[in-house]
Coordinates of C-alpha atoms in Angstrom, one line a residue:
Chain D
M179 CA -88.9 -76.0 -104.2
S180 CA -88.2 -74.0 -107.3
T181 CA -85.7 -71.4 -106.2
L182 CA -82.0 -72.0 -106.3
Y183 CA -81.8 -71.1 -102.6
G184 CA -84.7 -73.4 -101.9
M185 CA -82.9 -76.3 -103.7
L186 CA -79.7 -75.6 -101.6
L187 CA -81.9 -75.9 -98.4
T188 CA -82.7 -79.5 -99.3
D189 CA -79.1 -80.4 -98.8
V190 CA -78.3 -81.2 -95.1
R191 CA -74.7 -80.0 -95.7
F192 CA -76.0 -76.6 -96.6
V193 CA -78.3 -76.5 -93.6
E194 CA -75.4 -77.6 -91.3
G195 CA -72.8 -75.4 -93.0
L196 CA -74.4 -72.0 -93.0
N197 CA -76.3 -70.5 -90.2
A198 CA -75.3 -66.8 -90.0
C199 CA -71.9 -65.7 -91.2
M200 CA -70.6 -62.5 -89.6
N201 CA -67.9 -62.0 -92.2
C202 CA -65.0 -62.3 -89.8
G203 CA -62.8 -63.9 -92.4
V204 CA -61.2 -66.6 -90.2
C205 CA -62.1 -69.2 -92.8
T206 CA -60.2 -67.2 -95.5
A207 CA -57.2 -66.8 -93.2
I208 CA -56.9 -70.5 -92.7
C209 CA -57.9 -71.7 -96.2
P210 CA -55.2 -73.3 -98.3
A211 CA -57.3 -72.6 -101.5
A212 CA -57.5 -68.9 -100.6
E213 CA -53.8 -68.7 -100.4
F214 CA -53.3 -70.3 -103.8
Y215 CA -56.3 -69.3 -105.9
N216 CA -58.4 -66.1 -106.3
Y217 CA -60.7 -67.5 -103.7
D218 CA -62.3 -66.1 -100.6
P219 CA -64.7 -68.4 -98.6
R220 CA -65.8 -65.4 -96.5
K221 CA -67.0 -63.7 -99.6
L222 CA -68.6 -66.9 -100.9
L223 CA -70.7 -67.4 -97.7
N224 CA -71.7 -63.8 -97.7
Q225 CA -72.9 -64.0 -101.3
V226 CA -74.9 -67.1 -100.6
Q227 CA -76.6 -65.8 -97.4
L228 CA -77.9 -62.8 -99.4
K229 CA -80.3 -65.3 -100.9
D230 CA -80.1 -63.4 -104.2
E231 CA -81.0 -65.8 -107.0
S232 CA -79.0 -64.1 -109.7
I233 CA -75.9 -64.1 -107.5
I234 CA -76.3 -67.8 -106.6
E235 CA -76.8 -68.6 -110.3
E236 CA -73.6 -66.7 -111.1
L237 CA -71.8 -68.7 -108.5
L238 CA -73.1 -72.0 -109.8
K239 CA -71.6 -71.1 -113.2
S240 CA -68.4 -69.7 -111.8
E241 CA -64.9 -71.0 -111.3
T242 CA -65.1 -69.9 -107.6
I243 CA -67.0 -72.9 -106.3
W244 CA -64.4 -75.4 -107.7
Y245 CA -61.3 -74.1 -105.9
C246 CA -62.0 -75.5 -102.4
G247 CA -59.7 -78.5 -101.6
Q248 CA -62.2 -79.9 -99.0
C249 CA -59.5 -79.9 -96.3
M250 CA -62.2 -78.7 -93.8
S251 CA -59.8 -76.4 -92.0
C252 CA -62.7 -73.9 -92.0
K253 CA -64.9 -76.2 -90.0
T254 CA -62.4 -76.3 -87.1
R255 CA -61.9 -72.5 -87.0
C256 CA -65.3 -70.8 -87.7
P257 CA -66.4 -69.1 -84.4
R258 CA -70.0 -69.4 -85.5
G259 CA -69.9 -73.1 -86.3
N260 CA -70.3 -72.6 -90.0
T261 CA -68.5 -74.8 -92.6
P262 CA -67.9 -73.1 -95.9
A263 CA -66.6 -76.4 -97.3
F264 CA -70.0 -78.0 -96.7
V265 CA -71.7 -75.0 -98.5
V266 CA -69.3 -75.6 -101.4
Q267 CA -70.3 -79.2 -101.6
A268 CA -74.0 -78.2 -101.8
L269 CA -73.3 -75.6 -104.5
R270 CA -71.2 -78.1 -106.5
K271 CA -74.0 -80.7 -106.4
L272 CA -76.6 -78.2 -107.6
S273 CA -74.2 -76.9 -110.3
V274 CA -73.9 -80.5 -111.6
K275 CA -77.6 -81.2 -111.3
L276 CA -78.5 -78.1 -113.4
G277 CA -75.7 -78.5 -115.9
F278 CA -74.1 -75.2 -114.9
F279 CA -70.8 -76.9 -114.2
V280 CA -69.8 -76.9 -117.8
E281 CA -69.8 -73.1 -117.9
S282 CA -66.5 -72.9 -116.1
E283 CA -63.1 -74.4 -116.8
K284 CA -62.7 -75.9 -113.3
G285 CA -66.3 -77.1 -113.4
R286 CA -65.8 -79.0 -116.6
Q287 CA -63.2 -81.1 -114.9
Q288 CA -66.0 -83.1 -113.2
F289 CA -66.1 -85.1 -116.4
A290 CA -62.4 -86.2 -116.0
I291 CA -63.0 -87.1 -112.4
K292 CA -66.1 -89.1 -113.2
R293 CA -64.3 -91.0 -116.0
T294 CA -61.3 -91.9 -113.7
V295 CA -62.1 -92.2 -110.0
G296 CA -65.9 -92.6 -110.6
E297 CA -65.5 -95.5 -113.0
N298 CA -62.7 -97.1 -110.9
I299 CA -65.3 -97.5 -108.1
L300 CA -67.6 -99.6 -110.2
K301 CA -64.9 -101.5 -112.0
Y302 CA -62.4 -102.3 -109.2
G303 CA -64.5 -101.6 -106.1
Y304 CA -62.0 -98.9 -104.9
C305 CA -61.3 -95.4 -106.1
V306 CA -57.7 -96.2 -106.9
H307 CA -56.0 -99.2 -108.5
P308 CA -52.5 -99.9 -109.8
E309 CA -53.7 -100.3 -113.3
A310 CA -55.5 -97.0 -113.2
V311 CA -52.7 -94.7 -112.1
A312 CA -51.0 -94.5 -115.5
P313 CA -47.5 -92.8 -115.3
S314 CA -48.3 -90.8 -118.4
M315 CA -51.2 -89.1 -116.6
H316 CA -49.2 -89.0 -113.3
P317 CA -45.6 -87.9 -114.1
E318 CA -45.3 -86.7 -110.5
Q319 CA -45.5 -90.3 -109.3
G320 CA -41.9 -90.7 -110.4
P321 CA -39.8 -93.7 -111.7
V322 CA -40.5 -96.0 -108.7
W323 CA -44.2 -95.8 -109.3
Q324 CA -43.6 -96.5 -113.0
W325 CA -41.6 -99.6 -111.9
V326 CA -44.5 -100.7 -109.7
H327 CA -47.1 -100.0 -112.4
E328 CA -45.2 -102.0 -115.0
N329 CA -44.5 -104.9 -112.7
A330 CA -47.5 -104.8 -110.5
P331 CA -48.2 -108.5 -110.2
S332 CA -44.6 -109.3 -109.2
V333 CA -44.2 -106.4 -106.9
M334 CA -47.5 -107.0 -105.2
E335 CA -46.7 -110.7 -104.8
R336 CA -43.4 -109.8 -103.1
L337 CA -45.5 -107.7 -100.6
G338 CA -48.0 -110.5 -99.8
A339 CA -50.9 -108.7 -101.5
S340 CA -53.8 -110.7 -102.9
Y341 CA -53.5 -108.8 -106.2
Q342 CA -56.1 -109.9 -108.8
K343 CA -57.1 -112.9 -106.5
Q344 CA -60.6 -113.4 -105.2
E345 CA -59.8 -113.8 -101.5
A346 CA -59.3 -111.5 -98.5
G347 CA -56.3 -109.3 -98.5
T348 CA -54.7 -106.2 -100.0
L349 CA -55.7 -105.2 -103.6
R350 CA -57.8 -108.3 -104.1
K351 CA -60.2 -108.7 -107.0
I352 CA -63.6 -107.7 -105.8
A353 CA -66.3 -110.3 -106.4
I354 CA -68.9 -109.5 -109.1
E355 CA -71.7 -109.9 -106.4
D356 CA -70.1 -107.1 -104.4
L357 CA -69.6 -104.9 -107.5
D358 CA -73.3 -105.5 -108.3
E359 CA -74.2 -104.3 -104.8
L360 CA -72.2 -101.1 -105.4
Q361 CA -73.9 -100.6 -108.7
S362 CA -77.3 -101.2 -107.1
I363 CA -76.5 -98.6 -104.4
F364 CA -75.5 -96.1 -107.1
D365 CA -78.8 -96.8 -108.9
V366 CA -81.0 -96.4 -105.8
T367 CA -79.2 -93.4 -104.2
G368 CA -78.7 -91.0 -107.2
G369 CA -75.1 -91.9 -107.9
T370 CA -75.9 -93.3 -111.3
E371 CA -78.1 -90.3 -112.1
M372 CA -75.3 -87.9 -111.2
F373 CA -72.8 -89.8 -113.4
E374 CA -75.3 -89.7 -116.3
T375 CA -75.9 -86.0 -115.7
I376 CA -72.1 -85.3 -115.9
E377 CA -71.9 -87.3 -119.1
K378 CA -74.9 -85.6 -120.7
Y379 CA -73.9 -82.0 -120.2
S380 CA -70.2 -82.8 -120.9
A381 CA -71.2 -84.3 -124.3
Q382 CA -73.2 -81.2 -125.1
Q383 CA -70.3 -79.0 -124.1
A384 CA -67.8 -81.1 -126.2
E385 CA -70.1 -80.5 -129.2
K386 CA -70.1 -76.7 -128.5
M387 CA -66.3 -76.8 -128.2
K388 CA -66.0 -78.9 -131.3
L389 CA -64.0 -81.6 -129.4
E390 CA -64.2 -85.3 -130.0
F391 CA -66.3 -87.1 -127.3
N392 CA -67.0 -90.8 -127.0
D393 CA -67.1 -93.7 -124.5
Q394 CA -63.3 -94.1 -124.6
T395 CA -61.1 -92.6 -121.9
P396 CA -59.1 -90.6 -122.7
N397 CA -60.7 -88.8 -125.6
E398 CA -60.1 -85.2 -127.0
Y399 CA -62.6 -83.6 -124.6
F400 CA -61.2 -85.5 -121.6
F401 CA -57.7 -84.3 -122.4
N402 CA -59.0 -80.8 -122.7
V403 CA -60.7 -80.7 -119.3
Y404 CA -57.9 -82.7 -117.7
T405 CA -55.1 -80.4 -118.7
E406 CA -56.5 -77.0 -119.7
D407 CA -55.4 -74.1 -117.5
N408 CA -56.2 -70.5 -118.6
H409 CA -53.8 -69.2 -115.9
N410 CA -56.4 -66.8 -114.5
H411 CA -57.1 -68.9 -111.3
Q412 CA -54.0 -68.2 -109.2
R413 CA -53.7 -65.4 -106.7
N414 CA -50.0 -64.5 -107.3
L415 CA -49.6 -64.9 -111.1
Chain C
M112 CA -43.1 -90.0 -71.7
N113 CA -41.8 -86.5 -71.2
S114 CA -43.8 -84.8 -68.5
Q115 CA -42.4 -81.4 -69.5
N116 CA -43.9 -81.7 -72.9
P117 CA -46.4 -78.8 -73.3
L118 CA -48.8 -81.2 -74.9
H119 CA -49.2 -82.9 -71.6
T120 CA -49.4 -79.9 -69.4
E121 CA -52.0 -78.3 -71.7
S122 CA -55.3 -78.8 -69.9
R123 CA -57.3 -78.2 -73.0
W124 CA -55.8 -81.3 -74.5
R125 CA -57.5 -83.5 -72.0
K126 CA -60.9 -83.1 -73.6
Y127 CA -59.5 -84.6 -76.8
Q128 CA -58.9 -88.1 -75.5
K129 CA -61.2 -90.5 -77.2
E130 CA -62.4 -94.0 -76.3
I131 CA -60.6 -96.6 -78.4
A132 CA -61.9 -100.2 -78.3
D133 CA -59.6 -102.8 -76.9
D134 CA -60.3 -105.7 -79.2
H135 CA -62.5 -107.3 -81.9
Y136 CA -62.4 -105.0 -84.9
Y137 CA -63.9 -105.1 -88.4
Y138 CA -61.2 -103.7 -90.8
A139 CA -62.1 -101.1 -93.3
R140 CA -59.3 -100.9 -96.0
S141 CA -58.2 -97.8 -97.8
C142 CA -58.2 -97.1 -101.5
I143 CA -54.9 -95.1 -101.4
R144 CA -53.1 -97.1 -98.6
Q145 CA -53.5 -100.5 -100.2
N146 CA -52.6 -99.1 -103.6
F147 CA -49.4 -97.2 -102.7
F148 CA -48.6 -98.8 -99.4
P149 CA -49.8 -102.4 -99.7
G150 CA -47.1 -103.5 -97.2
S151 CA -48.6 -101.2 -94.6
E152 CA -52.0 -102.7 -94.5
R153 CA -50.5 -106.2 -94.4
A154 CA -48.1 -105.1 -91.6
F155 CA -51.1 -103.6 -89.7
L156 CA -53.0 -106.9 -89.7
K157 CA -49.8 -108.9 -88.8
I158 CA -48.9 -106.6 -85.9
M159 CA -52.5 -106.6 -84.6
R160 CA -52.8 -110.4 -84.7
E161 CA -49.2 -111.6 -84.0
E162 CA -47.8 -108.9 -81.8
L163 CA -50.9 -107.6 -80.0
N164 CA -53.0 -110.7 -80.1
K165 CA -56.1 -108.8 -81.3
D166 CA -59.0 -110.2 -83.2
I167 CA -59.5 -108.2 -86.5
F168 CA -61.7 -109.3 -89.4
D169 CA -60.5 -108.7 -93.0
D170 CA -63.6 -109.0 -95.2
P171 CA -63.2 -109.6 -98.9
R172 CA -66.7 -108.1 -99.4
H173 CA -65.5 -104.7 -98.2
T174 CA -65.2 -101.9 -100.9
T175 CA -64.3 -98.2 -101.1
C176 CA -66.4 -95.9 -99.1
T177 CA -66.3 -93.6 -102.2
G178 CA -64.7 -90.8 -100.1
I179 CA -62.4 -89.6 -102.9
A180 CA -65.3 -89.4 -105.3
Y181 CA -67.5 -87.8 -102.6
H182 CA -65.1 -85.0 -101.8
S183 CA -64.6 -84.5 -105.5
D184 CA -68.3 -84.0 -105.8
I185 CA -69.1 -86.7 -108.5
V186 CA -71.3 -88.7 -106.1
P187 CA -74.1 -87.5 -103.9
Q188 CA -74.1 -87.8 -100.1
E189 CA -76.8 -90.5 -100.2
T190 CA -74.6 -92.8 -102.3
T191 CA -71.6 -92.5 -100.0
S192 CA -73.8 -92.8 -96.9
T193 CA -75.4 -96.0 -98.2
V194 CA -72.0 -97.5 -99.2
I195 CA -70.8 -96.9 -95.7
A196 CA -74.1 -98.3 -94.3
R197 CA -73.3 -101.5 -96.3
H198 CA -70.0 -101.7 -94.4
F199 CA -71.9 -101.3 -91.2
A200 CA -74.2 -104.1 -92.3
L201 CA -71.3 -106.4 -93.2
M202 CA -69.7 -105.7 -89.9
T203 CA -73.0 -106.4 -88.1
E204 CA -73.5 -109.7 -90.0
M205 CA -70.0 -110.9 -88.9
G206 CA -70.8 -110.1 -85.3
Y207 CA -68.5 -107.1 -84.9
Q208 CA -69.2 -103.7 -83.3
N209 CA -65.9 -101.9 -83.6
L210 CA -64.4 -100.5 -86.7
A211 CA -60.7 -100.1 -87.5
I212 CA -60.5 -97.7 -90.4
S213 CA -57.3 -97.6 -92.5
C214 CA -58.0 -94.2 -94.2
V215 CA -58.3 -90.7 -92.7
T216 CA -60.8 -89.6 -95.4
S217 CA -63.0 -92.7 -94.6
F218 CA -62.6 -92.1 -90.9
G219 CA -63.8 -88.5 -91.3
L220 CA -66.8 -89.6 -93.4
Y221 CA -67.8 -92.5 -91.1
T222 CA -67.7 -90.0 -88.3
E223 CA -69.6 -87.3 -90.2
L224 CA -72.3 -89.8 -91.1
L225 CA -72.9 -90.8 -87.5
E226 CA -72.9 -87.1 -86.4
T227 CA -75.3 -86.2 -89.3
W228 CA -77.7 -88.8 -88.1
K229 CA -77.7 -87.3 -84.6
H230 CA -78.8 -84.0 -86.0
F231 CA -81.0 -85.3 -88.9
P232 CA -82.5 -88.6 -87.7
E233 CA -84.7 -88.7 -90.9
E234 CA -81.5 -89.1 -92.9
E235 CA -80.7 -92.3 -91.0
T236 CA -84.1 -93.7 -91.7
K237 CA -83.7 -92.8 -95.4
I238 CA -80.3 -94.6 -95.6
H239 CA -81.8 -97.7 -93.9
E240 CA -84.4 -97.8 -96.6
M241 CA -82.0 -97.1 -99.5
L242 CA -79.6 -99.9 -98.3
W243 CA -82.5 -102.3 -98.0
K244 CA -83.8 -101.5 -101.4
A245 CA -80.4 -101.8 -103.0
T246 CA -79.0 -104.8 -101.2
K247 CA -81.6 -106.3 -98.8
R248 CA -79.1 -105.7 -96.0
E249 CA -79.7 -104.1 -92.6
F250 CA -77.2 -102.6 -90.3
V251 CA -76.5 -101.6 -86.7
K252 CA -74.4 -98.6 -86.1
P253 CA -70.9 -99.3 -84.8
K254 CA -70.2 -99.0 -81.1
N255 CA -66.7 -97.7 -81.6
L256 CA -64.9 -95.9 -84.6
A257 CA -61.2 -95.9 -84.5
H258 CA -58.7 -94.9 -87.1
S259 CA -56.2 -97.8 -87.3
S260 CA -53.5 -95.4 -85.9
D261 CA -55.6 -94.9 -82.8
I262 CA -55.3 -98.6 -82.1
F263 CA -51.5 -98.5 -82.4
F264 CA -51.5 -95.4 -80.2
H265 CA -53.7 -97.3 -77.7
N266 CA -51.1 -100.1 -77.7
R267 CA -47.9 -98.1 -78.1
E268 CA -46.3 -99.2 -74.9
Q269 CA -47.0 -102.9 -75.8
I270 CA -45.2 -102.3 -79.1
A271 CA -42.4 -100.5 -77.3
A272 CA -42.0 -103.5 -75.0
K273 CA -41.4 -105.7 -78.1
S274 CA -39.2 -103.2 -80.0
Q275 CA -36.0 -104.3 -81.7
F276 CA -35.0 -100.8 -82.7
N277 CA -35.7 -97.4 -81.3
L278 CA -36.2 -94.0 -82.9
I279 CA -32.7 -93.1 -81.8
N280 CA -29.7 -92.3 -83.9
Q281 CA -27.4 -95.2 -83.1
K282 CA -24.2 -93.1 -83.8
T283 CA -25.0 -90.1 -81.7
G284 CA -27.4 -91.7 -79.1
E285 CA -29.8 -88.8 -79.7
S286 CA -33.5 -89.1 -80.3
L287 CA -34.5 -88.9 -84.0
K288 CA -36.3 -85.6 -84.9
V289 CA -39.7 -86.6 -86.3
V290 CA -42.2 -84.5 -88.2
E291 CA -45.7 -86.0 -87.7
H292 CA -48.7 -85.2 -89.9
I293 CA -52.2 -86.4 -88.8
G294 CA -54.1 -85.4 -91.9
C295 CA -56.9 -82.9 -92.1
H296 CA -59.9 -85.2 -91.9
Y297 CA -58.6 -87.0 -88.9
A298 CA -59.5 -84.2 -86.5
K299 CA -60.3 -80.9 -88.3
I300 CA -63.9 -82.0 -88.9
F301 CA -64.6 -83.4 -85.5
P302 CA -61.7 -82.5 -83.2
E303 CA -63.1 -84.5 -80.2
K304 CA -62.9 -87.7 -82.3
G305 CA -59.2 -87.5 -82.8
V306 CA -56.5 -88.1 -80.1
G307 CA -55.3 -84.6 -79.2
G308 CA -57.9 -82.9 -81.6
A309 CA -56.8 -80.6 -84.3
E310 CA -54.7 -78.4 -82.1
F311 CA -52.7 -80.8 -80.0
P312 CA -52.1 -83.7 -82.5
Y313 CA -51.0 -86.6 -80.4
V314 CA -51.9 -89.9 -82.1
L315 CA -48.6 -90.2 -83.9
A316 CA -46.7 -88.0 -81.4
G317 CA -47.6 -90.5 -78.7
M318 CA -46.1 -93.4 -80.7
V319 CA -43.0 -91.4 -81.6
E320 CA -42.3 -90.5 -78.0
S321 CA -43.0 -94.0 -76.7
W322 CA -40.6 -95.4 -79.3
G323 CA -37.7 -93.0 -78.5
G324 CA -38.1 -90.1 -80.9
N325 CA -38.8 -86.4 -80.5
V326 CA -41.5 -84.6 -82.3
V327 CA -40.7 -81.5 -84.3
D328 CA -43.2 -78.7 -83.6
Y329 CA -42.7 -76.6 -86.7
P330 CA -44.9 -73.7 -87.8
E331 CA -46.9 -75.4 -90.6
R332 CA -47.4 -78.6 -88.7
R333 CA -51.2 -78.4 -89.0
H334 CA -51.2 -77.2 -92.7
C335 CA -52.8 -79.5 -95.3
C336 CA -50.5 -81.7 -97.3
G337 CA -52.3 -80.3 -100.4
F338 CA -54.2 -83.3 -101.7
G339 CA -57.3 -81.2 -102.2
F340 CA -59.1 -84.1 -103.9
R341 CA -60.0 -82.5 -107.3
N342 CA -56.9 -80.4 -106.9
Y343 CA -54.7 -83.5 -107.4
L344 CA -57.0 -85.7 -109.4
V345 CA -57.0 -83.4 -112.4
M346 CA -53.6 -82.7 -113.9
A347 CA -54.3 -79.0 -114.5
N348 CA -54.8 -78.4 -110.7
R349 CA -51.8 -80.1 -109.3
G350 CA -50.0 -76.8 -108.7
Y351 CA -52.3 -76.3 -105.7
S352 CA -51.3 -79.7 -104.3
V353 CA -47.5 -79.4 -104.7
A354 CA -47.6 -75.8 -103.5
N355 CA -49.2 -76.8 -100.2
S356 CA -46.7 -79.6 -99.6
K357 CA -43.8 -77.2 -100.5
K358 CA -45.1 -74.8 -97.8
K359 CA -44.8 -77.6 -95.3
F360 CA -41.3 -78.7 -96.5
E361 CA -39.9 -75.2 -96.3
S362 CA -41.3 -74.8 -92.8
M363 CA -39.9 -78.0 -91.5
K364 CA -36.5 -77.9 -93.3
P365 CA -34.7 -75.7 -90.7
Y366 CA -35.4 -78.3 -88.0
E367 CA -33.6 -81.0 -90.0
P368 CA -36.1 -83.7 -89.4
D369 CA -34.8 -87.3 -89.7
F370 CA -38.2 -88.5 -91.1
I371 CA -41.9 -87.7 -91.6
V372 CA -44.6 -90.0 -90.3
A373 CA -48.1 -89.5 -91.7
N374 CA -51.5 -90.7 -90.5
C375 CA -53.4 -90.4 -93.8
P376 CA -52.4 -92.6 -96.7
G377 CA -52.8 -89.7 -99.2
C378 CA -50.6 -87.4 -97.1
S379 CA -47.9 -90.2 -96.9
M380 CA -47.9 -90.6 -100.7
F381 CA -48.0 -86.9 -101.5
M382 CA -45.2 -85.9 -99.1
D383 CA -43.1 -88.6 -100.7
R384 CA -43.9 -87.8 -104.3
W385 CA -43.9 -84.1 -104.1
Q386 CA -40.4 -84.1 -102.8
Y387 CA -39.4 -85.9 -106.0
T388 CA -41.4 -83.4 -108.1
I389 CA -40.0 -80.3 -106.4
A390 CA -36.4 -81.7 -106.8
E391 CA -36.9 -82.4 -110.5
M392 CA -38.8 -79.1 -111.2
E393 CA -36.5 -76.7 -109.4
G394 CA -33.6 -78.6 -107.9
T395 CA -34.6 -78.2 -104.3
T396 CA -34.2 -81.1 -101.9
Y397 CA -35.1 -81.2 -98.2
G398 CA -32.9 -83.9 -96.7
K399 CA -29.1 -84.0 -96.5
N400 CA -26.7 -84.5 -99.5
G401 CA -29.4 -84.2 -102.1
Y402 CA -31.7 -86.8 -100.6
G403 CA -35.3 -86.2 -99.5
I404 CA -36.8 -86.5 -96.0
P405 CA -38.0 -90.1 -95.8
V406 CA -41.8 -90.4 -95.3
L407 CA -43.2 -93.3 -93.4
T408 CA -46.7 -94.6 -92.7
Y409 CA -47.3 -95.4 -89.0
E410 CA -47.5 -99.1 -89.9
E411 CA -44.0 -98.8 -91.5
M412 CA -42.7 -96.9 -88.4
A413 CA -44.1 -99.6 -86.1
G414 CA -42.8 -102.4 -88.3
L415 CA -39.3 -101.0 -88.3
V416 CA -39.4 -100.6 -84.5
L417 CA -40.5 -104.2 -84.3
G418 CA -37.6 -105.3 -86.4
Y419 CA -39.5 -106.2 -89.7
N420 CA -37.5 -106.4 -92.9
P421 CA -37.8 -102.9 -94.6
W422 CA -38.5 -104.6 -98.0
D423 CA -41.2 -106.8 -96.5
L424 CA -42.8 -103.6 -95.3
G425 CA -42.8 -102.2 -98.9
L426 CA -40.3 -99.3 -98.3
Q427 CA -39.0 -100.0 -101.9
M428 CA -42.3 -98.4 -103.1
H429 CA -41.3 -95.0 -101.8
Q430 CA -39.7 -92.5 -104.2
V431 CA -37.7 -90.8 -101.4
S432 CA -35.0 -93.3 -100.3
V433 CA -35.4 -94.6 -96.7
E434 CA -31.8 -95.9 -96.4
P435 CA -30.5 -92.8 -94.6
L436 CA -33.1 -93.4 -91.9
L437 CA -32.4 -97.1 -91.7
D438 CA -28.7 -96.3 -91.3
K439 CA -29.4 -93.9 -88.4
M440 CA -31.6 -96.5 -86.6
G441 CA -29.0 -99.2 -87.1
I442 CA -31.4 -101.4 -89.1
P443 CA -29.6 -103.9 -91.3
Y444 CA -30.8 -104.3 -94.9
N445 CA -29.6 -105.9 -98.1
P446 CA -29.6 -103.3 -100.9
D447 CA -29.6 -106.0 -103.5
E448 CA -32.9 -107.3 -102.1
K449 CA -34.7 -103.9 -102.4
Y450 CA -36.2 -104.3 -105.8
K451 CA -36.0 -108.0 -106.0
V452 CA -39.1 -109.8 -107.2
K453 CA -39.6 -113.4 -108.4
R454 CA -39.4 -112.6 -112.1
N455 CA -36.3 -110.8 -113.4
V456 CA -37.4 -107.2 -114.0
A457 CA -35.5 -104.0 -114.7
L458 CA -34.7 -101.7 -111.8
P459 CA -36.5 -98.4 -111.5
L460 CA -34.8 -95.5 -113.3
K461 CA -33.0 -93.0 -111.2
P462 CA -34.4 -89.4 -110.9
E463 CA -32.2 -86.7 -112.5
I464 CA -31.9 -84.6 -109.3
L465 CA -33.2 -86.3 -106.2
M466 CA -30.6 -88.7 -104.8
V467 CA -31.8 -92.2 -104.3

């Protein structure tokens, strides 16, 4: 299907998430993102159900689709059984696929998430790892986490973890065969393609913004997308 | 249990009681729990095996379900579904049918996957084919999905029978006031899959009541902790995350809770760390005398009730000090052992504002 709306219909989350929105606004009332950001899931669903290609394209290039925190509170509350957060997932996937995500400040952040959480998966077998939560990137973690991070082998040994050992147990080293299976799943299911798409459009965007971009993390473009805030996102500023 | 509790008299609650398998589980570990609360996953297996005599298999081949990446929209649904299908296959190969899932995000995703396949059977066929192509593995869907807290809830009276300490203030004899937080993806996506659903959260409340405590029913009890996936993972967005936690802290503070217990590993970590952040940013603290409100995982709560050493449970990895709670419960501890490890390492620095 060549239309944007048609492409959205190929995503089961979109089919499941939007039947007919009656604009009651319960989703917006319960939404933590709507309380914090200039964000209104009621408006978003109504824009999408208009099936207007230019409006959908504008959304795919907007900040709007990146505000949702995926808490799914809207799913519990919608009296029509819609799930705006599912619709957001479908919009974000399409925005990445078409390279529109680099048009917005919040969208460009996909690169930072891919370079951190995304690469952790294929390196450690889990999304998070003590080596990967650097205190410099996570000052909110506080001095106890800094102590854990700097002394991870000793602290984890004290707690009976299998840290960096190839055996069952907490924080074990994942065997190469298992990491290979994860990589193979990524290759077969579109995960690798999505990573490559994020990299490709981010590299082009870095060139446009005249920021250094390379295989190292962090690099200048990474720092930009990880920290940049134009202060136009919040509701009450 | 208190028969006057409105949770019990509320007839609507009754439809939110799920089936929880009695024994023989395949354990699905959590990215966040094992990273920030490694003692909790260890305690869970110990309690299951040594206190409850349950059979639970800890598979070194298990990996992330990719849930954090999925809800941050850097991996497609097919990738996450196939990674989960691989876990089903590993479970099947080891002869298990019941899953014990350590992460609320994973629990939501595993549930969502099985529900999606009911509505879109062609998706299940597709994932079977993708898993076979990628790994030459085949799977059978699990018979029972339980979050690991569901299993403690299911066995809460057995744990109570073995308790060494209760959730009671030893000086006053009064029940401790406990804030519980079940985490959004435990029941907001599929309320009928969580004990008490999204409206009548009871998986943790049931444990708290059975072990002597009282649950605080505060206004923002059901509000998100603020993780928000990309809203925490990217530094520029963390205002969203801390603002949501702050909304909860402000709402619970007038009730003077003795501690918070959380279902989701992310929520446990955020409600601990954001108290530190808020204290350092603006000088606000939510416990007494400049301390924070201690935040426990349910494994840590069960471990303390069973008399486990707090430092074996990993409570030294919390930024908010747990000592005020240990003192109330009458749990003995050696302060000199708190940060002791085999090698001689420097102690953590003290925050400027938050008392520790």
